[in-house]
Tab-separated table of C-alpha atoms and ligand atoms in Angstrom:
chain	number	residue	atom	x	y	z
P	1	UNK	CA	0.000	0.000	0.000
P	2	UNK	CA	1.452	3.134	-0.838
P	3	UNK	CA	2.236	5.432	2.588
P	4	UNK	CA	2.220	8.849	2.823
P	5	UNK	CA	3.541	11.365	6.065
P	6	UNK	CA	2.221	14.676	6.279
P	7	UNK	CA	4.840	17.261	5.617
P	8	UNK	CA	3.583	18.832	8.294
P	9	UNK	CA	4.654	16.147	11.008
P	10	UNK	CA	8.422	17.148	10.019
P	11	UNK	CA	7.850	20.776	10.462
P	12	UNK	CA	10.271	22.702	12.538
P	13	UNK	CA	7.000	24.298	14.450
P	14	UNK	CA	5.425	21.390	14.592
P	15	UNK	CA	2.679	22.233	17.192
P	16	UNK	CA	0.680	25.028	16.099
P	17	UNK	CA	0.692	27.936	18.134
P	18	UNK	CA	-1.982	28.285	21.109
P	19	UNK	CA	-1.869	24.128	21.234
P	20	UNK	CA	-1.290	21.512	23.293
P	21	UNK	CA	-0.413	17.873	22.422
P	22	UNK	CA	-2.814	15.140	23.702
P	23	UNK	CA	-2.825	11.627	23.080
P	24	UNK	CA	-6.650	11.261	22.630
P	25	UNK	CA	-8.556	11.695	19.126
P	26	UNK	CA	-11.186	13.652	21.063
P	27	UNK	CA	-14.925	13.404	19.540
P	28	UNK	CA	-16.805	16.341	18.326
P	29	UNK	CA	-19.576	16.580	16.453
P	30	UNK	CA	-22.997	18.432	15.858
P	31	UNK	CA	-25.075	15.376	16.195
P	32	UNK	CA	-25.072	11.814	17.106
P	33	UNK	CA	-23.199	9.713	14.303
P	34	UNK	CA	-26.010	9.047	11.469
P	35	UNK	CA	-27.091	5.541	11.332
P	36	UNK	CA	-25.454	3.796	7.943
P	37	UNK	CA	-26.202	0.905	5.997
P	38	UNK	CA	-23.178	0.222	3.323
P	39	UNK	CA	-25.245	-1.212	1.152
P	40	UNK	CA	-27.309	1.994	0.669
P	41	UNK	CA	-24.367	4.457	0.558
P	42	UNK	CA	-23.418	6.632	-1.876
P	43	UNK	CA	-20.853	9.095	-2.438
P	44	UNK	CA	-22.437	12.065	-5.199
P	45	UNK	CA	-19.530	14.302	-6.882
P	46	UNK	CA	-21.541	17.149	-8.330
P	47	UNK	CA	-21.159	20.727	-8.895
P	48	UNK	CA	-18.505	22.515	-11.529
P	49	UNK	CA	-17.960	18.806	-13.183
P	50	UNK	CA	-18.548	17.880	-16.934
P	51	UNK	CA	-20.871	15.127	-15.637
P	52	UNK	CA	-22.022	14.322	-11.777
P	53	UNK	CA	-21.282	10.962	-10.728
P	54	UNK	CA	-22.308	8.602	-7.846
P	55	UNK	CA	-20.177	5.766	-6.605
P	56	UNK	CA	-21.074	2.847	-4.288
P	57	UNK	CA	-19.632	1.776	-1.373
P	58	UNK	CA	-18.240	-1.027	-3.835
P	59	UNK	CA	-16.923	1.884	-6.033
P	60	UNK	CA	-15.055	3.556	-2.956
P	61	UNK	CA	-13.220	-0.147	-1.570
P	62	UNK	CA	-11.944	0.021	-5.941
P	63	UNK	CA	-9.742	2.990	-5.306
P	64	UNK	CA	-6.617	2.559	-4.605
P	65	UNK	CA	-5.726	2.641	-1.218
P	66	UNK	CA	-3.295	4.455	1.287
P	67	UNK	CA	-1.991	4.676	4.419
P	68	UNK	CA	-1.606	8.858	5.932
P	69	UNK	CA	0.205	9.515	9.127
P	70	UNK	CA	-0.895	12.901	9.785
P	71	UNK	CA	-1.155	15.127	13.504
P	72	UNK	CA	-4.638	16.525	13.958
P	73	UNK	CA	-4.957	19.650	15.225
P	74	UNK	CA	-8.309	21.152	16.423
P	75	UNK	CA	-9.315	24.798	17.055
P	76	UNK	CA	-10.445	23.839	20.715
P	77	UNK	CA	-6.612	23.398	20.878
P	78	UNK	CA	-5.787	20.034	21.084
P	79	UNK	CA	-3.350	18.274	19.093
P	80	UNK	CA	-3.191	14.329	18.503
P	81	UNK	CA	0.105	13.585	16.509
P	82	UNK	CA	0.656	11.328	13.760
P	83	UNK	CA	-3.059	9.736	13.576
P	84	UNK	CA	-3.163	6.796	10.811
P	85	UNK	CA	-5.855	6.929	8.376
P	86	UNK	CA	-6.420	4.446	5.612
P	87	UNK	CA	-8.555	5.067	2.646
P	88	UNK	CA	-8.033	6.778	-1.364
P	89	UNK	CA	-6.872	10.597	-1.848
P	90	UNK	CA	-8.640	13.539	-2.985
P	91	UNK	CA	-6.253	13.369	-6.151
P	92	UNK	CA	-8.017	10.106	-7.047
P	93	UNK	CA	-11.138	11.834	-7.824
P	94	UNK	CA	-9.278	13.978	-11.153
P	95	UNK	CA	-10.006	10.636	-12.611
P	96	UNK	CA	-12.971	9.943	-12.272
P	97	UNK	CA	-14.534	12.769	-13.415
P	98	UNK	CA	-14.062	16.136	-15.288
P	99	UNK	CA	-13.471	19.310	-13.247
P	100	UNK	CA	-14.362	22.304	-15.122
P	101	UNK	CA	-11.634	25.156	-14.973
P	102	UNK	CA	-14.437	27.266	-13.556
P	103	UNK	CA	-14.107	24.933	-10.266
P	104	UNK	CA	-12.583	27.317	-7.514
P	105	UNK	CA	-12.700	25.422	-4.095
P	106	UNK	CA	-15.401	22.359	-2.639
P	107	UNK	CA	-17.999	22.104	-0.499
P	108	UNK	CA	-18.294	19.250	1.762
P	109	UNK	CA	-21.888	17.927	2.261
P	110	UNK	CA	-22.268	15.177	5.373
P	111	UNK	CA	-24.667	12.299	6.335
P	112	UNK	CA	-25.851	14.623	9.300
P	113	UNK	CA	-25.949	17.969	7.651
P	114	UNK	CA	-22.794	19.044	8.364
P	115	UNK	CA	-21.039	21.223	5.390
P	116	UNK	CA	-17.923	22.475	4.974
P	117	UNK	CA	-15.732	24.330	2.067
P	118	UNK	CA	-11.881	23.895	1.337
P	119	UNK	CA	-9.709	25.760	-1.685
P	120	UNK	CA	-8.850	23.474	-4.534
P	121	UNK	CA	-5.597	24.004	-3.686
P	122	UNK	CA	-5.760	22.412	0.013
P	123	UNK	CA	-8.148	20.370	-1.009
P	124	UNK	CA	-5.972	18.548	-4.219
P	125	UNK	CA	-2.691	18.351	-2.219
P	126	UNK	CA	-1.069	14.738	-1.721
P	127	UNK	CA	-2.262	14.604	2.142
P	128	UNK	CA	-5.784	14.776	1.619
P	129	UNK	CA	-7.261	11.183	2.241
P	130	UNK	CA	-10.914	10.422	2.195
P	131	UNK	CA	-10.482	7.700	5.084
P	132	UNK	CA	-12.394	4.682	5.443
P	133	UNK	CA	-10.091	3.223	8.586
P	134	UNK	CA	-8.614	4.823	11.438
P	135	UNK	CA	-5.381	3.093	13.063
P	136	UNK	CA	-5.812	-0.512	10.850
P	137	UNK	CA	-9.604	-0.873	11.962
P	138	UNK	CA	-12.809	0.010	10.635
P	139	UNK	CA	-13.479	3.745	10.964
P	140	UNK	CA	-15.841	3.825	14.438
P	141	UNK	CA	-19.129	5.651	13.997
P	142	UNK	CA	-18.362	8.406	16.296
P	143	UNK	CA	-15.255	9.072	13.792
P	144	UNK	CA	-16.734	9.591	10.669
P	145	UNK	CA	-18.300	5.780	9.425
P	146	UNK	CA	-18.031	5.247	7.070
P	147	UNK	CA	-16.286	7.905	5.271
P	148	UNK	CA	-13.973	11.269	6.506
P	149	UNK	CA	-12.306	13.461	4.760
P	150	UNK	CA	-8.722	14.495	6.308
P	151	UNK	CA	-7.155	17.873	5.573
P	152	UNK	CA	-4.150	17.747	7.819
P	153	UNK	CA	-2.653	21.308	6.627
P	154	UNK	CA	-6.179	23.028	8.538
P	155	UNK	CA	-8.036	23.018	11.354
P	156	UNK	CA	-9.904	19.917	12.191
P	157	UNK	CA	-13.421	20.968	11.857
P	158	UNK	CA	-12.516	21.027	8.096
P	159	UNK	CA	-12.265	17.209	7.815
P	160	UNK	CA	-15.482	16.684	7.528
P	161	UNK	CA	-17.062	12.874	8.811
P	162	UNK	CA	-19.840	10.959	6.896
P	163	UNK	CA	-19.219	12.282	4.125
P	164	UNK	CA	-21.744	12.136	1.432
P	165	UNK	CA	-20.791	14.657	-1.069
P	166	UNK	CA	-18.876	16.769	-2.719
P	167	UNK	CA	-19.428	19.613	-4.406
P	168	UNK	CA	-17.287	21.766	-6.874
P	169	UNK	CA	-18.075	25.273	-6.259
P	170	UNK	CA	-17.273	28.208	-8.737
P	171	UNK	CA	-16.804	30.572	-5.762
P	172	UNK	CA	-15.766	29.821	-2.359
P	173	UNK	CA	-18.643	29.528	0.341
P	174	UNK	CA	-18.589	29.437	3.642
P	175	UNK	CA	-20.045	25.563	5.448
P	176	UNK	CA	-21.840	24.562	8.927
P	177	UNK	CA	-18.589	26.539	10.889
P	178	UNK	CA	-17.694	28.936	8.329
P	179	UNK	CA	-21.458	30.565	9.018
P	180	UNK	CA	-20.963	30.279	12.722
P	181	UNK	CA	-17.648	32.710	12.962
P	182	UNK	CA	-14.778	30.292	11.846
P	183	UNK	CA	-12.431	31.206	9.299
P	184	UNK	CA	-12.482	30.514	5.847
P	185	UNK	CA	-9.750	28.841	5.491
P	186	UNK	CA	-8.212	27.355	8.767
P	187	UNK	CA	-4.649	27.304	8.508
P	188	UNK	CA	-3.330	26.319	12.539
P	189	UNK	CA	-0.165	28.104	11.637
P	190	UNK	CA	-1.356	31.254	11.396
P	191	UNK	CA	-3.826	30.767	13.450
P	192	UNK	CA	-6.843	31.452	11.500
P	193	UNK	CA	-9.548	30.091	14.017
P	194	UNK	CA	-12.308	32.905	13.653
P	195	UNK	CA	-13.390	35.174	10.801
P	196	UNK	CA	-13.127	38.515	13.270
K	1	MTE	N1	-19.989	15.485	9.777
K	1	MTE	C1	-19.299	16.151	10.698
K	1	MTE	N2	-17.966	16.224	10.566
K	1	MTE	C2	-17.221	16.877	11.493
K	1	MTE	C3	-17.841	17.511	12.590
K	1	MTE	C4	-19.263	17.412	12.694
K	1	MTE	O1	-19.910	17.961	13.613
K	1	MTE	N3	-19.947	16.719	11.741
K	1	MTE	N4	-17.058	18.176	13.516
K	1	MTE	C5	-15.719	18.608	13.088
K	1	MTE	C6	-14.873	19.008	14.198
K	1	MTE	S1	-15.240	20.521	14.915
K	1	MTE	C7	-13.762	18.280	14.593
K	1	MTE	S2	-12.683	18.868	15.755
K	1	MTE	C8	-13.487	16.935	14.037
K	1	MTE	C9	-13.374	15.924	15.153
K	1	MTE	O2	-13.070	14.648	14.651
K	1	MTE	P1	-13.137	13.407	15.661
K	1	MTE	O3	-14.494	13.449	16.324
K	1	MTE	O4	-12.912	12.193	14.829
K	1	MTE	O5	-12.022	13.619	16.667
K	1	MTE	O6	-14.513	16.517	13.135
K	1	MTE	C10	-14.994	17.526	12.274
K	1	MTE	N5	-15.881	16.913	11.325
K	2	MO	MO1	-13.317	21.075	16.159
């Protein structure tokens, strides 16, 4: 399986500022996990494309896989280093269907209503896994089942669990946070946690 480290475990700041390591993935969500049957699952990539499409849980298990060891750092301030994810990257999806070059950044749509919007340029960078498994076992519910995006370069709330679409957006917009007084974008290292 082809493995992939963050480049930002091997920064020279590795800890963001205002952040403290912890050893705990710490769970944090809007709702209780959505109930999921993987049978009736389906991933919709819609938006700036030539032509939507809609894979299967079947579909997703056809990519090819990797391995991310990535810290996750979330704007409540807690840091988990190198967290291993399993599943296929963002990059994956170039080939399966058409972006349009009007396509500016994507919106993340979630089993439980949860949105939120990255930059096509964080969100097409090698790191970006949409993971299936967490530390060599099936992703738990109250991590994202079946499906999370990871975007280790920002702020957790950007990698988005139960994920059921995504959407190419012609302008940036802001998601469920974005709305509520985060940032737009979310970069720890600056420390972009609110919009004011
Ligand atoms: N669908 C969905 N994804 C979400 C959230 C949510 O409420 N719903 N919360 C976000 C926030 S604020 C954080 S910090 C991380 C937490 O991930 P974890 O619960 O696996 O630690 O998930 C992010 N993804
Ligand atoms: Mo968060």
């Amino acid at each position: 399986m082809k493995k992939i480290v963050s480049p930002i475990n091997s920064r020279p700041d590795r800890l963001p500022p205002g952040q403290h390591w912890t050893n705990k993935l710490h769970v944090l969500g809007i709702s209780d996990p959505p109930d999921t049957d993987l049978s009736h699952y389906r991933l919709r990539i819609f938006g700036e494309v030539e032509e939507e499409i809609v894979l299967t849980w079947e579909d997703i298990l056809d990519l090819e896989k990797v391995n991310l060891i990535a810290d996750f750092h979330c704007v409540t301030r807690w840091s988990c280093p190198d967290v291993s994810w399993t599943g296929f990257q963002s990059l994956e999806i170039k080939k399966l269907v058409k972006i349009k070059d009007t396509a500016k950044a994507v919106m993340i749509h979630s089993l439980d209503g949860y949105t939120t919007n990255i930059p096509l340029e964080y969100f097409f960078d090698e790191d970006v896994i949409f993971a299936y498994r967490l530390f060599d076992k099936p992703l738990p519910a109250d991590h994202g089942f079946p499906l999370r995006l990871v975007v280790p370069k920002l702020y957790a709330w950007k990698s988005a669990k139960h994920v059921s679409g995504i959407e190419f957006l012609s302008e940036n917009r802001p998601g469920f946070w974005e709305q509520r007084g985060y940032h737009i974008l979310g970069d720890p290292w600056k420390e972009q946690r609110y919009s004011v």
